[in-house]
Tab-separated table of C-alpha atoms and ligand atoms in Angstrom:
chain	number	residue	atom	x	y	z
A	1384	MET	CA	24.025	-29.542	4.595
A	1385	ILE	CA	21.186	-27.306	5.816
A	1386	GLY	CA	20.719	-26.047	9.360
A	1387	THR	CA	24.318	-26.665	10.240
A	1388	MET	CA	25.833	-24.247	7.811
A	1389	GLY	CA	28.136	-21.745	9.510
A	1390	ARG	CA	30.617	-19.231	8.069
A	1391	GLU	CA	33.370	-21.805	7.623
A	1392	ASP	CA	31.037	-24.131	5.672
A	1393	VAL	CA	29.900	-21.251	3.509
A	1394	LEU	CA	33.514	-20.324	2.787
A	1395	ARG	CA	34.344	-23.921	1.818
A	1396	TRP	CA	31.223	-24.221	-0.455
A	1397	LEU	CA	31.977	-20.866	-2.091
A	1398	ARG	CA	35.295	-22.301	-3.311
A	1399	GLU	CA	33.930	-25.732	-4.174
A	1400	THR	CA	34.768	-26.885	-7.695
A	1401	ASP	CA	34.096	-30.632	-7.609
A	1402	PRO	CA	31.184	-31.279	-10.012
A	1403	ALA	CA	29.580	-34.010	-7.900
A	1404	ASN	CA	29.633	-31.832	-4.818
A	1405	LEU	CA	28.313	-28.896	-6.771
A	1406	ASN	CA	25.477	-31.047	-8.052
A	1407	ASP	CA	24.480	-31.704	-4.443
A	1408	LEU	CA	24.579	-27.969	-3.744
A	1409	TRP	CA	22.365	-27.147	-6.773
A	1410	GLN	CA	19.932	-29.895	-5.794
A	1411	THR	CA	19.700	-28.812	-2.161
A	1412	ALA	CA	19.223	-25.154	-3.120
A	1413	ASP	CA	16.427	-26.142	-5.567
A	1414	GLU	CA	14.703	-28.321	-2.937
A	1415	VAL	CA	14.906	-25.595	-0.315
A	1416	ARG	CA	13.517	-23.173	-2.807
A	1417	ARG	CA	10.572	-25.421	-3.706
A	1418	ALA	CA	9.789	-26.275	-0.100
A	1419	ASN	CA	9.809	-22.632	1.115
A	1420	VAL	CA	8.696	-20.417	-1.770
A	1421	GLY	CA	7.241	-22.930	-4.172
A	1422	ASP	CA	7.332	-23.183	-7.971
A	1423	GLU	CA	5.931	-19.741	-8.676
A	1424	VAL	CA	8.297	-17.187	-10.256
A	1425	HIS	CA	7.176	-13.677	-9.380
A	1426	LEU	CA	7.620	-10.897	-11.878
A	1427	ARG	CA	8.645	-7.423	-10.752
A	1428	GLY	CA	8.435	-4.880	-13.529
A	1429	LEU	CA	11.446	-2.580	-13.515
A	1430	ILE	CA	10.993	1.115	-14.274
A	1431	GLU	CA	14.349	2.885	-14.753
A	1432	ALA	CA	12.962	6.328	-13.917
A	1433	SER	CA	16.109	8.461	-14.246
A	1434	ASN	CA	19.800	7.994	-15.022
A	1435	TYR	CA	20.863	11.206	-13.300
A	1436	CYS	CA	23.009	10.489	-10.256
A	1437	VAL	CA	24.904	12.608	-7.739
A	1438	ARG	CA	27.145	9.702	-6.679
A	1439	ARG	CA	30.478	8.490	-8.044
A	1440	CYS	CA	30.418	4.743	-7.421
A	1441	GLY	CA	33.573	3.285	-8.912
A	1442	TYR	CA	31.769	0.567	-10.906
A	1443	CYS	CA	28.609	2.227	-12.169
A	1444	GLY	CA	28.122	3.585	-15.672
A	1445	ILE	CA	25.599	6.253	-14.627
A	1446	ARG	CA	27.945	7.829	-12.058
A	1447	LEU	CA	28.033	11.632	-11.944
A	1448	GLU	CA	31.380	11.903	-13.678
A	1449	ASN	CA	30.413	9.899	-16.751
A	1450	ARG	CA	29.947	12.766	-19.228
A	1451	ALA	CA	29.602	10.357	-22.174
A	1452	ILE	CA	25.972	9.452	-21.470
A	1453	ASP	CA	22.797	11.285	-22.280
A	1454	ARG	CA	20.743	11.910	-19.119
A	1455	TYR	CA	16.972	11.509	-18.883
A	1456	ARG	CA	14.338	11.680	-16.166
A	1457	MET	CA	10.852	10.246	-16.594
A	1458	THR	CA	7.797	12.326	-15.946
A	1459	GLU	CA	4.959	11.243	-13.712
A	1460	SER	CA	2.914	10.268	-16.735
A	1461	ASP	CA	5.833	8.189	-18.123
A	1462	VAL	CA	5.964	6.268	-14.842
A	1463	MET	CA	2.190	5.834	-14.728
A	1464	ASN	CA	2.257	4.442	-18.276
A	1465	CYS	CA	4.813	1.890	-17.209
A	1466	ALA	CA	2.639	0.988	-14.224
A	1467	SER	CA	-0.402	0.411	-16.473
A	1468	LEU	CA	1.712	-1.732	-18.737
A	1469	ALA	CA	2.765	-3.784	-15.661
A	1470	VAL	CA	-0.887	-4.451	-14.910
A	1471	THR	CA	-1.612	-5.406	-18.542
A	1472	LEU	CA	1.333	-7.798	-18.550
A	1473	GLY	CA	0.147	-9.432	-15.349
A	1474	TYR	CA	2.962	-8.307	-13.017
A	1475	GLY	CA	2.307	-7.948	-9.299
A	1476	THR	CA	4.949	-5.340	-8.517
A	1477	VAL	CA	6.689	-2.370	-10.044
A	1478	VAL	CA	10.181	-1.340	-8.984
A	1479	ILE	CA	10.933	2.329	-9.485
A	1480	GLN	CA	14.690	2.514	-9.777
A	1481	ALA	CA	16.985	5.424	-10.562
A	1482	GLY	CA	20.383	6.932	-9.830
A	1483	GLU	CA	20.494	9.012	-6.661
A	1484	ASP	CA	18.646	11.811	-8.364
A	1485	TYR	CA	17.257	14.687	-6.333
A	1486	GLY	CA	15.471	15.900	-9.436
A	1487	LEU	CA	13.124	13.055	-8.461
A	1488	THR	CA	11.811	15.018	-5.486
A	1489	ARG	CA	10.382	13.675	-2.274
A	1490	ASP	CA	6.919	14.964	-3.200
A	1491	GLY	CA	7.201	13.895	-6.858
A	1492	ILE	CA	7.911	10.280	-5.853
A	1493	ALA	CA	5.252	10.352	-3.098
A	1494	THR	CA	2.674	11.447	-5.651
A	1495	MET	CA	3.626	8.646	-8.039
A	1496	VAL	CA	3.484	6.059	-5.234
A	1497	ARG	CA	0.067	7.285	-4.115
A	1498	ARG	CA	-1.279	7.182	-7.645
A	1499	ILE	CA	0.031	3.722	-8.370
A	1500	LYS	CA	-1.423	2.410	-5.084
A	1501	ALA	CA	-4.796	4.122	-5.735
A	1502	GLU	CA	-5.126	3.230	-9.436
A	1503	THR	CA	-3.624	-0.282	-9.591
A	1504	PRO	CA	-3.342	-3.469	-7.476
A	1505	LEU	CA	0.507	-3.330	-7.678
A	1506	ALA	CA	2.966	-3.492	-4.878
A	1507	VAL	CA	5.443	-0.625	-5.156
A	1508	THR	CA	9.172	-1.090	-4.592
A	1509	LEU	CA	11.530	1.882	-4.569
A	1510	SER	CA	15.249	1.688	-5.371
A	1511	LEU	CA	16.399	5.309	-5.392
A	1512	GLY	CA	19.714	5.210	-3.511
A	1513	GLU	CA	20.762	6.620	-0.147
A	1514	ARG	CA	18.002	9.213	0.235
A	1515	PRO	CA	17.522	11.243	3.425
A	1516	ASP	CA	15.426	9.791	6.231
A	1517	ASP	CA	12.580	12.272	5.588
A	1518	ASP	CA	12.186	10.954	2.036
A	1519	LEU	CA	12.035	7.319	3.214
A	1520	VAL	CA	9.465	8.210	5.861
A	1521	GLU	CA	7.291	10.147	3.414
A	1522	TRP	CA	7.363	7.454	0.769
A	1523	ARG	CA	6.417	4.751	3.241
A	1524	ALA	CA	3.507	6.914	4.371
A	1525	ALA	CA	2.505	7.336	0.744
A	1526	GLY	CA	2.165	3.556	0.533
A	1527	ALA	CA	5.513	2.267	-0.778
A	1528	ASP	CA	5.782	-1.387	0.189
A	1529	ARG	CA	9.453	-2.205	-0.361
A	1530	TYR	CA	12.855	-0.615	-0.732
A	1531	LEU	CA	15.956	-2.051	-2.388
A	1532	LEU	CA	19.468	-0.956	-1.455
A	1533	ARG	CA	22.325	-3.349	-2.092
A	1534	PHE	CA	25.200	-3.108	0.379
A	1535	GLU	CA	27.428	-4.397	-2.488
A	1536	THR	CA	30.114	-5.740	-0.091
A	1537	SER	CA	30.412	-6.087	3.664
A	1538	ASP	CA	34.130	-5.306	3.513
A	1539	SER	CA	34.108	-1.720	4.752
A	1540	GLU	CA	37.540	-0.899	3.342
A	1541	LEU	CA	36.589	-2.114	-0.116
A	1542	TYR	CA	33.186	-0.461	0.173
A	1543	ASP	CA	34.771	2.925	0.980
A	1544	ARG	CA	37.214	2.547	-1.900
A	1545	ILE	CA	34.437	2.124	-4.471
A	1546	HIS	CA	31.868	4.509	-2.940
A	1547	PRO	CA	33.275	7.973	-2.534
A	1548	PRO	CA	30.956	9.736	-0.016
A	1549	ARG	CA	28.946	12.837	-1.017
A	1550	ALA	CA	30.710	15.976	0.105
A	1551	GLY	CA	30.405	16.311	3.870
A	1552	GLN	CA	28.234	13.232	4.241
A	1553	GLN	CA	29.186	9.783	5.478
A	1554	GLY	CA	26.421	7.308	4.703
A	1555	ASP	CA	26.327	3.781	6.107
A	1556	ARG	CA	24.130	1.492	4.054
A	1557	PHE	CA	23.665	-0.868	6.992
A	1558	ASP	CA	22.219	1.998	9.068
A	1559	ILE	CA	19.820	2.809	6.196
A	1560	LEU	CA	18.798	-0.862	5.879
A	1561	ARG	CA	18.041	-1.013	9.616
A	1562	ARG	CA	15.998	2.135	9.346
A	1563	LEU	CA	14.041	0.808	6.387
A	1564	LEU	CA	13.122	-2.306	8.409
A	1565	GLU	CA	12.057	-0.072	11.280
A	1566	LEU	CA	9.830	1.930	8.962
A	1567	GLY	CA	8.049	-1.218	7.951
A	1568	TYR	CA	9.343	-1.628	4.444
A	1569	GLU	CA	10.032	-5.115	3.105
A	1570	VAL	CA	13.748	-4.654	2.585
A	1571	GLY	CA	15.950	-5.893	-0.247
A	1572	SER	CA	19.688	-5.731	-0.470
A	1573	GLY	CA	22.427	-7.660	-2.179
A	1574	ILE	CA	25.901	-7.699	-3.553
A	1575	MET	CA	28.019	-7.808	-6.652
A	1576	VAL	CA	30.246	-10.868	-7.098
A	1577	GLY	CA	33.788	-10.403	-8.332
A	1578	ILE	CA	34.365	-6.735	-7.398
A	1579	PRO	CA	38.088	-6.046	-7.896
A	1580	GLY	CA	39.569	-6.494	-4.416
A	1581	GLN	CA	36.731	-8.711	-3.111
A	1582	THR	CA	38.021	-11.824	-1.392
A	1583	TRP	CA	36.411	-15.222	-0.643
A	1584	SER	CA	36.566	-14.415	3.005
A	1585	THR	CA	34.569	-11.182	2.712
A	1586	LEU	CA	32.168	-12.879	0.320
A	1587	ALA	CA	31.442	-15.476	3.043
A	1588	ASN	CA	30.787	-12.574	5.404
A	1589	ASP	CA	28.384	-11.003	2.890
A	1590	LEU	CA	26.300	-14.170	2.795
A	1591	MET	CA	26.231	-14.411	6.563
A	1592	MET	CA	25.095	-10.818	6.650
A	1593	PHE	CA	22.042	-11.646	4.505
A	1594	ARG	CA	20.902	-13.998	7.217
A	1595	GLU	CA	21.736	-11.650	10.087
A	1596	PHE	CA	19.621	-8.896	8.532
A	1597	ASP	CA	16.755	-11.296	7.802
A	1598	LEU	CA	16.372	-9.639	4.392
A	1599	ASP	CA	13.170	-10.056	2.428
A	1600	MET	CA	14.899	-9.782	-0.951
A	1601	ILE	CA	18.481	-10.590	-1.919
A	1602	GLY	CA	19.861	-9.630	-5.316
A	1603	ILE	CA	23.169	-11.129	-6.434
A	1604	GLY	CA	24.871	-10.462	-9.763
A	1605	PRO	CA	28.338	-10.498	-11.279
A	1606	PHE	CA	30.436	-7.341	-11.386
A	1607	ILE	CA	30.688	-6.323	-15.054
A	1608	PRO	CA	33.434	-3.762	-15.836
A	1609	HIS	CA	32.184	-0.559	-17.428
A	1610	PRO	CA	34.943	1.159	-19.480
A	1611	GLN	CA	33.837	4.660	-18.442
A	1612	THR	CA	34.343	4.006	-14.755
A	1613	PRO	CA	37.421	3.779	-12.463
A	1614	LEU	CA	36.860	0.028	-11.936
A	1615	GLY	CA	36.506	-0.497	-15.648
A	1616	SER	CA	40.226	-0.324	-16.430
A	1617	THR	CA	43.142	-1.917	-14.573
A	1618	PRO	CA	41.612	-1.828	-11.110
A	1619	GLU	CA	43.484	-3.021	-8.022
A	1620	VAL	CA	42.641	-6.667	-7.408
A	1621	ALA	CA	43.263	-9.004	-4.483
A	1622	PRO	CA	46.034	-11.642	-4.707
A	1623	VAL	CA	45.293	-14.371	-7.246
A	1624	ASP	CA	44.162	-16.963	-4.743
A	1625	ALA	CA	41.989	-14.546	-2.754
A	1626	GLN	CA	40.270	-12.546	-5.516
A	1627	VAL	CA	36.683	-13.669	-6.282
A	1628	PRO	CA	36.103	-14.115	-9.996
A	1629	ALA	CA	33.008	-12.510	-11.580
A	1630	ASP	CA	32.001	-15.683	-13.441
A	1631	GLU	CA	28.687	-17.396	-13.751
A	1632	GLU	CA	29.435	-20.368	-11.576
A	1633	THR	CA	30.628	-18.251	-8.672
A	1634	VAL	CA	27.447	-16.215	-8.871
A	1635	LEU	CA	25.375	-19.436	-8.919
A	1636	ARG	CA	27.260	-20.790	-5.875
A	1637	CYS	CA	26.350	-17.550	-4.069
A	1638	ILE	CA	22.695	-17.762	-5.058
A	1639	ALA	CA	22.433	-21.416	-4.039
A	1640	LEU	CA	24.100	-20.839	-0.681
A	1641	THR	CA	21.945	-17.725	-0.073
A	1642	ARG	CA	18.796	-19.855	-0.633
A	1643	ILE	CA	20.014	-22.377	1.917
A	1644	LEU	CA	20.919	-19.677	4.426
A	1645	CYS	CA	17.749	-17.611	3.868
A	1646	PRO	CA	15.127	-20.178	2.863
A	1647	GLU	CA	12.149	-17.797	2.715
A	1648	ALA	CA	13.781	-14.879	0.969
A	1649	ASN	CA	12.805	-13.597	-2.463
A	1650	ILE	CA	15.863	-14.051	-4.641
A	1651	PRO	CA	15.947	-12.741	-8.216
A	1652	SER	CA	17.737	-14.279	-11.114
A	1653	THR	CA	19.341	-11.008	-12.119
A	1654	THR	CA	19.749	-9.242	-15.455
A	1655	ALA	CA	23.537	-9.076	-14.827
A	1656	LEU	CA	23.575	-12.898	-14.558
A	1657	ALA	CA	21.564	-13.066	-17.821
A	1658	THR	CA	24.080	-10.674	-19.356
A	1659	ILE	CA	27.140	-12.890	-18.753
A	1660	ASN	CA	25.287	-15.976	-19.998
A	1661	ARG	CA	22.653	-14.850	-22.460
A	1662	THR	CA	21.539	-18.272	-23.419
A	1663	SER	CA	20.732	-19.685	-20.012
A	1664	GLY	CA	21.940	-17.461	-17.159
A	1665	ARG	CA	18.379	-16.550	-16.234
A	1666	GLU	CA	17.299	-20.234	-16.112
A	1667	HIS	CA	20.401	-21.304	-14.161
A	1668	GLY	CA	19.638	-18.716	-11.490
A	1669	LEU	CA	16.023	-19.944	-11.225
A	1670	GLN	CA	17.181	-23.598	-11.029
A	1671	ARG	CA	19.752	-22.965	-8.283
A	1672	GLY	CA	17.711	-21.014	-5.743
A	1673	ALA	CA	16.128	-17.929	-7.317
A	1674	ASN	CA	12.328	-17.385	-7.488
A	1675	ILE	CA	12.023	-13.837	-8.916
A	1676	VAL	CA	12.703	-12.129	-12.221
A	1677	MET	CA	12.586	-8.427	-12.920
A	1678	PRO	CA	11.464	-7.823	-16.484
A	1679	ASN	CA	12.254	-4.354	-17.755
A	1680	LEU	CA	9.325	-1.982	-18.369
A	1681	THR	CA	11.374	1.050	-19.337
A	1682	PRO	CA	10.469	2.415	-22.795
A	1683	PRO	CA	13.329	1.582	-25.237
A	1684	ARG	CA	14.216	5.216	-25.843
A	1685	TYR	CA	15.241	5.539	-22.173
A	1686	ARG	CA	16.336	1.977	-21.662
A	1687	VAL	CA	19.396	2.330	-23.908
A	1688	LYS	CA	20.599	5.168	-21.679
A	1689	TYR	CA	20.388	3.270	-18.397
A	1690	GLU	CA	23.693	1.565	-18.953
A	1691	ILE	CA	25.000	0.777	-15.444
A	1692	TYR	CA	27.229	-1.885	-17.141
A	1693	PRO	CA	27.894	-2.539	-20.800
A	1694	ALA	CA	26.106	-4.969	-23.114
A	1695	LYS	CA	23.247	-5.280	-20.636
A	1696	ALA	CA	20.729	-7.942	-21.589
A	1697	CYS	CA	17.353	-6.721	-22.844
A	1698	ILE	CA	18.628	-3.301	-23.728
A	1699	GLU	CA	16.858	-3.185	-27.111
A	1700	GLU	CA	13.770	-5.165	-26.305
A	1701	THR	CA	10.365	-3.689	-25.523
A	1702	ALA	CA	8.487	-4.438	-22.332
A	1703	GLU	CA	6.206	-6.799	-24.278
A	1704	GLN	CA	9.167	-8.699	-25.767
A	1705	CYS	CA	10.748	-9.200	-22.304
A	1706	ALA	CA	7.356	-10.373	-20.913
A	1707	MET	CA	7.071	-12.987	-23.681
A	1708	CYS	CA	10.693	-14.009	-23.394
A	1709	LEU	CA	10.583	-14.557	-19.691
A	1710	ALA	CA	7.236	-16.307	-19.664
A	1711	GLY	CA	8.701	-18.750	-22.202
A	1712	ARG	CA	11.855	-19.327	-20.203
A	1713	ILE	CA	9.909	-19.899	-16.942
A	1714	ARG	CA	7.539	-22.403	-18.545
A	1715	ALA	CA	10.375	-24.219	-20.303
A	1716	ILE	CA	11.952	-25.113	-16.964
A	1717	GLY	CA	8.640	-26.374	-15.550
A	1718	ARG	CA	7.897	-23.420	-13.317
A	1719	THR	CA	4.773	-21.243	-13.155
A	1720	ILE	CA	4.286	-17.476	-13.214
A	1721	GLY	CA	3.347	-16.083	-9.833
A	1722	THR	CA	0.059	-14.376	-9.240
A	1723	GLY	CA	-0.495	-11.467	-6.784
A	1724	GLN	CA	2.158	-9.292	-5.278
A	1725	GLY	CA	4.527	-12.042	-4.269
A	1726	ALA	CA	5.366	-10.643	-0.825
A	1727	ARG	CA	7.884	-12.503	1.236
A	1728	HIS	CA	6.726	-15.784	2.781
A	1729	ARG	CA	7.255	-15.479	6.487
A	1730	ARG	CA	6.790	-18.310	8.923
A	1731	VAL	CA	7.584	-16.166	11.918
A	1732	HIS	CA	6.582	-12.529	11.912
A	1733	ARG	CA	9.037	-9.837	12.930
B	1034	5AD	N1	28.312	-4.474	-12.814
B	1034	5AD	C1	27.384	-5.240	-12.217
B	1034	5AD	N2	26.400	-4.704	-11.419
B	1034	5AD	C2	26.393	-3.358	-11.303
B	1034	5AD	N3	25.592	-2.579	-10.586
B	1034	5AD	C3	25.957	-1.297	-10.764
B	1034	5AD	N4	27.025	-1.235	-11.589
B	1034	5AD	C4	27.342	-2.529	-11.918
B	1034	5AD	C5	28.353	-3.137	-12.736
B	1034	5AD	N5	29.285	-2.420	-13.346
B	1034	5AD	C6	24.558	-3.082	-9.658
B	1034	5AD	C7	24.814	-2.628	-8.232
B	1034	5AD	C8	23.629	-1.788	-7.922
B	1034	5AD	C9	22.563	-2.340	-8.847
B	1034	5AD	C10	21.422	-1.441	-9.115
B	1034	5AD	O1	23.276	-2.622	-10.027
B	1034	5AD	O2	24.851	-3.777	-7.359
B	1034	5AD	O3	23.203	-1.819	-6.580
B	1035	FES	FE1	14.158	-9.153	-22.001
B	1035	FES	FE2	14.468	-11.877	-22.485
B	1035	FES	S1	13.872	-10.845	-20.709
B	1035	FES	S2	14.572	-10.160	-23.890
């Protein structure tokens, strides 16, 4: 199965429903995961630093035009408190994520990055949207290690439909991803599965794109409709046979195939996956290719307001509760908690 997998094979496996064949897929993905990144599950503490956003993504609950949510922006000391908590809880990385919020200034973020790097042993990942090049340069110079920017779909027509550009600006996420690699960030990207209008054919292209970009991290989760967004009510979908469903098994097939295509990548078992199967979504992701989880560090008073999709898992838990919960889940499936920063394993250096 491995080594020979081209786009046509990926497409066929994406649509596979035979339980015996799927068992082979799960097993292969799990073996490739163990052989390449081992049994350690690395924890990345997520800091949701602001829910302000200047963008109007058709799927996202914190889009500019959602007037129904209360906006917040963390201060530097809020973020530093989350970083200390990450150290206390034994995490190797913090991920500072927010809407595309220019209230989080270039200098403000650079200062936070410098302080975290000086005061803790943490790796710092940023996930702050399509920021100008000067910001990305400055933050890398300040010591940021990684940047996450999902391309969401490689179908450019669908992409444009769900990502209205900022006035007068045409951003291309692939250009930004290339630039991030050039700046020396470890780069993460990813997709949503089951976006209205997403077809099996473009999904196969998405997975091939992961390999082409040689991504360090690849996040894959189901699309979850948010009622206060354009895609939340009666969106345009592809014809019945072509439309990708946003169900758990389809997400798991994507994760498993991604592990086989990109054996050394860091692949999270996402909160969105845990949201559509609260009992065991997290574990299923880890058992079918994933090796990362991103426990939430955001203080509960802010966390409830970072509702990119509804009924998000972990919304009412504290950082400590998520730490305990995930440690339990990881041990229960016979895996260990990673130590250190959990950088990408690379056989061949770029
Ligand atoms: N359903 C699922 N995932 C979503 N994201 C944003 N909105 C939704 C939604 N409604 C994902 C996007 C984004 C990441 C931070 O969260 O893929 O890149
Ligand atoms: Fe947050 Fe389980 S990870 S409650």
